[in-house]
Amino acid sequence: MASAQFLCGQQLYISCKNGRTQLNSFKKGSISLSPTYRPKGSSFLGQKSQFGRTLVVKASSDSTTSGKKQVEIVYDLEDKFNKLADEVDKNAGLTRLTLFSPCKINVFLRITGKREDGYHELASLFHVISLGDKIKFSLAPSKLNDRLSTNAPGVPLDDRNLIIKALNLYRKKTGTDNFFWVHLDKRVPTGAGLGGGSSNAATALWAANQFSGCIASEKDLQEWSSEIGSDIPFFFSNGAAYCTGRGEVVQDIPSPIGYDIPMVLIKPPEACSTAEVYKRLRLDETSKIDPLILLEKISTGGISQDVCVNDLEPPAFEVLPSLKRLKQRVGAAGRGQYDAVFMSGSGSTIVGVGSPDPPQFVYDDDEYKDVFLSEAHFITRPANQWYSEPVLRNATTSATEFSSTAE
C-alpha cells in the first residue's frame, strides 16, 4: 500500500501491486493508520490539504532482475473526495443552513372594510423582490433555548422577534425538540412596509422543517404561520399572490410582472407605525376601484401609475408628512424614468418601478442624505425550494454611499 488519506472518518488508499494501480476506499474502522504513517520506500511529492491540487504519489518496489524500480503515479482525486464528502454529509444529517429571506412590495393595496375582530379586510397584489436578509441556522448543542444574534442595532433578540416566535411555533406544532443558534444578517430596513420581519419568520419555519426532515408540508407551514403574523403566509406562495382577508388568505398567481423590470426603493430614516396608520384610516375616503380589476389591468398591461393604488398612503402621509413630499418629488423628478411611484404597505418605503436609479435630488439635498436606497427586481421561487439570493449591483446603502458606488 503506497499511502493513506483521511476524510471525515472514511479512508482512501492507493495501492501498487504487480505493476497495476488500484484506488479503493474503506469505511471507518476497517483500517487503522496514524496520520503520520508513511509506508517504507514511499513519499508524497505534492499534496494540498483542501484537495484543490493534484495528488502526486511516488512508490518504489523491489525487483529481483533490475534492483529497485522507481514508479511515479499521478492522480487527480478531487472528484473522489467530493463524492466521499457528499456521502459523509448525507450520513451526518443537516447541522447548518444559510437561507435568503427576501422582502416584498404591495403593487396595489386596497382596504375594503373592517372586520369584527378589529382587523381590516384587504385585497392586495403581493410580490417578492430581490432585496432580502441572510439568515444562518445552526443546530444548538443543547435542548434548552434558541440563541439569536444580528448585525442590526435595535432588533429584539428574545421571543419578541418573529424568528424566535416561528421556531417556538414549529416545535409546538410538530413536537420536535431542535433548538438553534441563528444569525440574522439584516439588510431590509425595519418599519419600511416591506415585510422583512414576516419573511424572516417564514424563512425560520422553512429552515426548522428542513432540519426535521420536512415532516410538515408547505401548506402546514403556511397555515401555522398565520397565528403569528398576517403577512407571513404569503412567503410560502411562489412569490406572487393575490392576498385577501387580513393578508393570510393567499392565492398563488403566475407572476404578472416581468422579472427584468427594475425598481428603486427609497426609505427615509423615519418609520411609519402600522397601528397609527390604520388608526387614521378613513374607509369612506379609500379608493372604490375593484381590486380584481387592478389585478386584471396589471396582468394585461403591466405596471402603470393608475393601477398602483395604496389606500394606506393618505393616513401614512398624515403620520409622516415628509413622506408625501418625498413621493411627490420622486414622481416629478422621475417623469419618463419611472412607470409608477407608490408607497409599499403601510410605509415608509417609496418605490419607483421602471428604473434602478434614484432621482438626482436624493444625492444633492442634505434632507435625504440618510435615506436608505436599494435597487431591486421581482423574483419568485421554484416549487419545493426556498428563495435564492440574486446578485444586486447596489443594495442597502445610504444615499451618500449609493452615489459613490454607482459611479
Coordinates of C-alpha atoms in Angstrom, one line a residue:
M1 CA 0.0 0.0 0.0
A2 CA 1.5 3.3 -1.1
S3 CA -0.4 5.8 1.1
A4 CA -3.5 6.6 3.1
Q5 CA -5.7 9.7 3.2
F6 CA -8.4 10.5 5.7
L7 CA -11.7 12.3 5.0
C8 CA -14.4 12.7 7.8
G9 CA -14.0 9.2 9.2
Q10 CA -13.5 7.5 5.8
Q11 CA -10.2 6.4 4.4
L12 CA -8.9 6.4 0.8
Y13 CA -5.9 4.4 -0.2
I14 CA -3.8 3.9 -3.3
S15 CA -2.0 0.6 -3.8
C16 CA 0.5 -0.5 -6.3
K17 CA 0.5 -4.2 -6.9
N18 CA 2.0 -6.3 -9.7
G19 CA 2.6 -3.2 -11.8
R20 CA -1.1 -2.2 -11.6
T21 CA -2.5 0.7 -9.6
Q22 CA -5.7 0.4 -7.5
L23 CA -7.8 3.1 -6.0
N24 CA -10.0 2.0 -3.1
S25 CA -11.9 3.3 -0.1
F26 CA -12.5 1.8 3.3
K27 CA -15.3 2.5 5.8
K28 CA -14.3 3.8 9.2
G29 CA -12.8 1.2 11.4
S30 CA -11.7 -1.2 8.7
I31 CA -8.1 0.0 8.7
S32 CA -6.2 2.0 11.2
L33 CA -3.1 4.2 10.4
S34 CA -1.7 7.1 12.3
P35 CA -1.8 10.4 10.5
T36 CA 2.0 10.4 10.3
Y37 CA 2.2 7.0 8.8
R38 CA 4.4 6.6 5.7
P39 CA 4.9 3.2 4.1
K40 CA 8.5 2.3 3.8
G41 CA 10.0 3.4 0.5
S42 CA 7.2 5.9 -0.4
S43 CA 6.8 9.6 -0.1
F44 CA 4.3 12.4 -1.0
L45 CA 5.7 14.8 -3.6
G46 CA 2.7 17.1 -3.9
Q47 CA -0.4 17.4 -1.8
K48 CA -2.8 20.2 -0.8
S49 CA -4.9 20.0 2.4
Q50 CA -8.1 21.2 0.8
F51 CA -7.8 18.8 -2.1
G52 CA -7.6 21.6 -4.6
R53 CA -4.3 20.3 -6.1
T54 CA -3.5 17.1 -7.9
L55 CA -2.1 14.4 -5.5
V56 CA 1.2 13.0 -6.6
V57 CA 2.4 9.8 -5.2
K58 CA 5.8 8.1 -5.7
A59 CA 6.1 4.5 -4.8
S60 CA 9.1 2.2 -5.0
S61 CA 9.1 -1.6 -5.5
D62 CA 11.8 -4.2 -5.4
S63 CA 12.7 -6.2 -8.5
T64 CA 14.9 -9.4 -8.5
T65 CA 16.2 -8.7 -12.0
S66 CA 16.8 -5.0 -12.1
G67 CA 17.2 -4.0 -8.5
K68 CA 14.9 -1.1 -7.5
K69 CA 12.5 0.4 -10.0
Q70 CA 11.0 3.9 -9.3
V71 CA 7.4 4.4 -10.4
E72 CA 5.6 7.8 -10.4
I73 CA 1.8 7.8 -10.2
V74 CA -0.2 10.9 -10.7
Y75 CA -3.9 11.2 -9.7
D76 CA -6.5 13.9 -9.6
L77 CA -8.6 12.9 -6.6
E78 CA -10.9 16.0 -6.4
D79 CA -13.9 14.1 -7.8
K80 CA -13.3 11.2 -5.5
F81 CA -13.0 13.4 -2.5
N82 CA -16.1 15.4 -3.4
K83 CA -18.2 12.2 -3.7
L84 CA -16.9 11.0 -0.3
A85 CA -17.7 14.3 1.3
D86 CA -21.2 14.3 -0.1
E87 CA -21.7 10.8 1.3
V88 CA -20.4 11.9 4.7
D89 CA -22.7 15.0 4.8
K90 CA -25.7 12.8 3.8
N91 CA -25.0 10.4 6.6
A92 CA -24.3 13.0 9.2
G93 CA -27.6 14.9 8.7
L94 CA -28.2 18.6 8.4
T95 CA -26.4 20.7 11.0
R96 CA -26.1 24.1 9.3
L97 CA -28.1 26.0 6.8
T98 CA -28.0 29.5 5.3
L99 CA -31.1 30.9 3.6
F100 CA -32.1 34.1 1.8
S101 CA -35.0 35.9 3.3
P102 CA -36.4 38.3 0.7
C103 CA -38.9 41.1 1.3
K104 CA -42.0 42.1 -0.6
I105 CA -43.8 45.1 -2.0
N106 CA -47.5 45.6 -2.4
V107 CA -48.0 46.5 -6.1
F108 CA -51.5 47.6 -5.1
L109 CA -53.2 47.6 -1.7
R110 CA -56.9 48.1 -1.3
I111 CA -58.6 48.3 2.2
T112 CA -62.1 47.0 1.6
G113 CA -63.7 47.0 5.1
K114 CA -63.2 46.5 8.8
R115 CA -63.7 43.1 10.5
E116 CA -65.5 42.2 13.7
D117 CA -62.2 41.2 15.2
G118 CA -60.8 44.7 14.7
Y119 CA -58.6 43.9 11.8
H120 CA -59.2 45.4 8.3
E121 CA -60.1 43.4 5.2
L122 CA -57.6 44.0 2.4
A123 CA -57.1 42.9 -1.2
S124 CA -53.5 43.3 -2.5
L125 CA -51.1 42.0 -5.1
F126 CA -48.0 41.0 -3.0
H127 CA -44.8 40.3 -4.9
V128 CA -41.4 39.1 -3.6
I129 CA -38.4 41.3 -4.7
S130 CA -34.7 40.7 -4.8
L131 CA -33.8 42.7 -1.6
G132 CA -33.5 40.5 1.4
D133 CA -31.7 39.4 4.6
K134 CA -29.5 36.4 5.0
I135 CA -30.1 34.0 7.9
K136 CA -27.7 31.4 9.2
F137 CA -29.1 28.5 11.2
S138 CA -27.0 26.0 13.2
L139 CA -28.3 23.2 15.5
A140 CA -27.7 24.2 19.1
P141 CA -25.8 21.6 21.2
S142 CA -28.4 21.8 24.0
K143 CA -32.1 21.4 24.0
L144 CA -32.7 24.5 26.2
N145 CA -33.3 27.6 24.1
D146 CA -32.6 29.3 20.8
R147 CA -29.9 32.0 20.5
L148 CA -30.3 34.9 18.1
S149 CA -27.7 37.4 17.0
T150 CA -27.7 40.1 14.4
N151 CA -25.7 42.9 12.8
A152 CA -28.6 45.4 13.2
P153 CA -29.0 47.5 16.3
G154 CA -32.4 47.8 17.9
V155 CA -33.6 44.4 16.7
P156 CA -35.0 42.4 19.6
L157 CA -33.2 39.1 20.2
D158 CA -35.8 37.4 22.5
D159 CA -39.2 36.0 21.9
R160 CA -40.5 39.3 20.7
N161 CA -38.6 38.6 17.4
L162 CA -40.6 36.8 14.8
I163 CA -37.7 34.3 14.1
I164 CA -37.9 33.1 17.7
K165 CA -41.7 33.0 17.6
A166 CA -41.6 30.9 14.4
L167 CA -39.2 28.4 15.9
N168 CA -41.3 28.1 19.1
L169 CA -44.4 27.7 16.9
Y170 CA -42.7 24.9 14.8
R171 CA -41.8 22.9 18.0
K172 CA -45.3 23.4 19.4
K173 CA -46.9 22.1 16.2
T174 CA -44.6 19.2 15.5
G175 CA -43.4 18.1 18.9
T176 CA -39.7 18.3 17.7
D177 CA -37.0 19.4 20.1
N178 CA -34.4 21.1 17.9
F179 CA -33.1 24.4 19.1
F180 CA -30.9 26.7 17.1
W181 CA -28.2 29.3 17.0
V182 CA -29.4 31.9 14.5
H183 CA -27.5 34.8 13.0
L184 CA -29.6 37.4 11.1
D185 CA -27.6 39.5 8.6
K186 CA -30.2 42.3 8.3
R187 CA -30.3 44.2 5.0
V188 CA -34.0 45.1 4.8
P189 CA -34.8 48.2 6.9
T190 CA -37.4 47.9 9.7
G191 CA -40.6 49.9 9.6
A192 CA -40.4 50.0 5.9
G193 CA -43.7 48.3 4.7
L194 CA -41.5 45.6 3.1
G195 CA -42.4 42.7 5.3
G196 CA -38.9 41.9 6.3
G197 CA -39.8 40.5 9.7
S198 CA -42.6 38.4 8.2
S199 CA -40.1 37.0 5.7
N200 CA -37.7 36.2 8.5
A201 CA -40.4 34.2 10.3
A202 CA -41.4 32.3 7.2
T203 CA -37.7 31.5 6.5
A204 CA -37.2 30.2 10.1
L205 CA -40.2 27.9 9.7
W206 CA -38.8 26.6 6.4
A207 CA -35.4 26.1 8.0
A208 CA -36.8 24.3 11.1
N209 CA -38.7 21.9 8.8
Q210 CA -35.5 21.1 6.8
F211 CA -33.7 20.2 10.0
S212 CA -36.5 17.9 10.9
G213 CA -36.6 16.1 7.6
C214 CA -39.6 18.0 6.1
I215 CA -42.1 16.3 8.3
A216 CA -44.6 19.2 7.7
S217 CA -45.9 20.2 4.3
E218 CA -45.6 23.7 2.9
K219 CA -49.4 24.0 3.3
D220 CA -49.0 23.2 7.0
L221 CA -46.3 25.8 7.4
Q222 CA -48.4 28.4 5.6
E223 CA -51.5 27.8 7.8
W224 CA -49.5 27.7 11.1
S225 CA -47.7 30.9 10.2
S226 CA -50.9 33.0 10.2
E227 CA -51.0 32.5 14.0
I228 CA -48.0 34.8 14.5
G229 CA -48.4 37.3 11.6
S230 CA -50.8 38.2 8.8
D231 CA -48.1 38.7 6.1
I232 CA -46.1 35.6 6.9
P233 CA -48.3 33.1 4.9
F234 CA -47.6 35.0 1.7
F235 CA -44.0 34.0 1.6
F236 CA -45.0 30.3 1.2
S237 CA -46.5 31.3 -2.1
N238 CA -44.5 31.1 -5.3
G239 CA -43.6 34.8 -4.8
A240 CA -46.6 36.4 -6.5
A241 CA -50.0 36.2 -4.9
Y242 CA -53.4 37.9 -4.6
C243 CA -53.9 38.2 -0.9
T244 CA -57.2 38.9 0.9
G245 CA -58.6 38.7 4.5
R246 CA -56.0 40.1 6.9
G247 CA -53.5 39.1 4.2
E248 CA -53.4 35.5 5.3
V249 CA -55.7 34.2 2.5
V250 CA -53.1 33.6 -0.2
Q251 CA -54.0 32.8 -3.8
D252 CA -50.9 31.9 -5.9
I253 CA -50.9 33.5 -9.3
P254 CA -48.4 33.4 -12.2
S255 CA -46.2 36.5 -11.9
P256 CA -48.0 39.2 -14.0
I257 CA -44.8 41.3 -14.0
G258 CA -41.6 40.8 -15.9
Y259 CA -38.6 39.8 -13.8
D260 CA -36.4 42.2 -15.8
I261 CA -38.3 45.3 -14.7
P262 CA -36.1 47.2 -12.3
M263 CA -37.1 49.4 -9.4
V264 CA -35.5 51.6 -6.8
L265 CA -36.5 51.6 -3.1
I266 CA -36.2 54.9 -1.1
K267 CA -36.9 54.9 2.6
P268 CA -36.3 57.8 4.9
P269 CA -34.9 57.1 8.4
E270 CA -38.3 57.7 9.9
A271 CA -40.6 54.7 10.2
C272 CA -44.4 54.6 10.0
S273 CA -46.2 52.9 12.8
T274 CA -48.6 50.4 11.2
A275 CA -51.0 50.8 14.1
E276 CA -51.0 54.6 13.8
V277 CA -51.6 54.4 10.1
Y278 CA -54.6 52.2 10.4
K279 CA -55.9 54.3 13.3
R280 CA -56.0 57.3 10.9
L281 CA -57.5 55.4 8.0
R282 CA -61.0 56.6 6.9
L283 CA -62.7 53.9 4.9
D284 CA -65.1 56.4 3.2
E285 CA -62.0 58.1 1.7
T286 CA -60.4 55.0 0.2
S287 CA -60.4 54.1 -3.5
K288 CA -63.5 52.5 -4.8
I289 CA -61.9 50.5 -7.7
D290 CA -62.4 46.8 -7.7
P291 CA -59.1 45.1 -6.8
L292 CA -59.7 42.4 -9.3
I293 CA -59.9 45.0 -12.0
L294 CA -56.5 46.3 -10.8
L295 CA -55.1 42.7 -11.0
E296 CA -56.5 42.2 -14.5
K297 CA -55.0 45.5 -15.7
I298 CA -51.6 44.6 -14.4
S299 CA -51.8 41.1 -15.9
T300 CA -52.6 42.5 -19.3
G301 CA -50.9 45.9 -19.4
G302 CA -48.2 45.8 -16.8
I303 CA -47.4 48.3 -14.1
S304 CA -48.6 51.9 -14.5
Q305 CA -49.3 54.7 -12.1
D306 CA -53.1 54.3 -12.3
V307 CA -53.0 50.7 -11.1
C308 CA -50.6 51.1 -8.2
V309 CA -53.3 52.2 -5.7
N310 CA -52.5 52.1 -2.0
D311 CA -55.3 53.1 0.4
L312 CA -52.8 53.5 3.2
E313 CA -50.9 56.4 1.6
P314 CA -53.2 59.2 2.9
P315 CA -53.1 58.1 6.6
A316 CA -49.4 57.4 6.3
F317 CA -48.8 60.8 4.9
E318 CA -50.6 62.3 7.9
V319 CA -48.4 60.3 10.2
L320 CA -45.2 61.3 8.3
P321 CA -45.9 64.4 6.1
S322 CA -42.3 64.4 4.8
L323 CA -43.1 61.0 3.1
K324 CA -45.8 62.7 1.0
R325 CA -43.3 65.3 -0.1
L326 CA -40.7 62.6 -1.0
K327 CA -43.2 60.7 -3.1
Q328 CA -44.2 63.9 -5.0
R329 CA -40.6 64.8 -5.6
V330 CA -39.7 61.3 -6.9
G331 CA -42.7 61.4 -9.2
A332 CA -41.9 64.8 -10.5
A333 CA -38.2 64.2 -11.0
G334 CA -38.7 60.8 -12.5
R335 CA -41.2 61.6 -15.2
G336 CA -40.3 59.3 -18.1
Q337 CA -38.0 57.4 -15.8
Y338 CA -40.5 55.5 -13.6
D339 CA -43.6 53.7 -14.8
A340 CA -45.1 54.2 -11.3
V341 CA -44.2 55.7 -7.9
F342 CA -46.0 54.5 -4.8
M343 CA -45.7 53.6 -1.2
S344 CA -45.4 49.9 -0.2
G345 CA -47.5 48.5 2.6
S346 CA -48.0 51.0 5.5
G347 CA -44.7 52.8 4.7
S348 CA -42.3 54.3 4.8
T349 CA -40.7 53.0 1.6
I350 CA -41.4 54.8 -1.7
V351 CA -41.0 52.5 -4.7
G352 CA -40.1 53.7 -8.2
V353 CA -40.7 51.0 -10.8
G354 CA -39.0 51.2 -14.2
S355 CA -35.5 52.3 -13.2
P356 CA -32.9 51.2 -10.6
D357 CA -31.6 54.7 -10.3
P358 CA -32.7 57.2 -7.7
P359 CA -33.5 60.8 -8.8
Q360 CA -30.6 63.2 -8.6
F361 CA -32.1 65.3 -5.8
V362 CA -31.6 62.4 -3.4
Y363 CA -27.9 62.9 -3.7
D364 CA -27.9 66.7 -3.8
D365 CA -30.3 67.6 -1.0
D366 CA -29.0 67.2 2.6
E367 CA -32.5 66.4 3.7
Y368 CA -32.1 63.0 2.1
K369 CA -28.5 62.2 2.9
D370 CA -29.6 59.4 5.3
V371 CA -32.3 57.7 3.3
F372 CA -32.0 54.0 2.6
L373 CA -31.6 53.2 -1.1
S374 CA -31.6 49.9 -2.9
E375 CA -32.3 48.7 -6.4
A376 CA -34.3 45.6 -6.8
H377 CA -36.4 43.5 -9.2
F378 CA -39.2 41.0 -9.0
I379 CA -38.4 37.3 -8.2
T380 CA -40.3 34.1 -7.5
R381 CA -39.2 30.7 -6.3
P382 CA -39.4 27.1 -7.8
A383 CA -41.7 24.6 -6.3
N384 CA -40.3 22.8 -3.2
Q385 CA -37.3 25.2 -3.0
W386 CA -36.7 28.4 -1.0
Y387 CA -35.9 31.7 -2.5
S388 CA -32.4 32.2 -4.0
E389 CA -30.4 35.3 -3.4
P390 CA -29.8 37.2 -6.7
V391 CA -26.8 39.4 -7.4
L392 CA -27.5 43.1 -7.0
R393 CA -25.4 45.9 -8.3
N394 CA -26.2 48.2 -5.3
A395 CA -28.1 47.4 -2.2
T396 CA -28.8 48.5 1.3
T397 CA -26.9 51.7 1.4
S398 CA -27.3 55.4 2.2
A399 CA -27.7 58.0 -0.4
T400 CA -24.0 59.1 0.0
E401 CA -22.7 55.6 -0.3
F402 CA -25.0 54.8 -3.2
S403 CA -23.7 57.8 -5.1
S404 CA -20.1 56.7 -4.7
T405 CA -20.7 53.0 -5.7
A406 CA -22.9 53.9 -8.7
E407 CA -20.0 55.7 -10.4

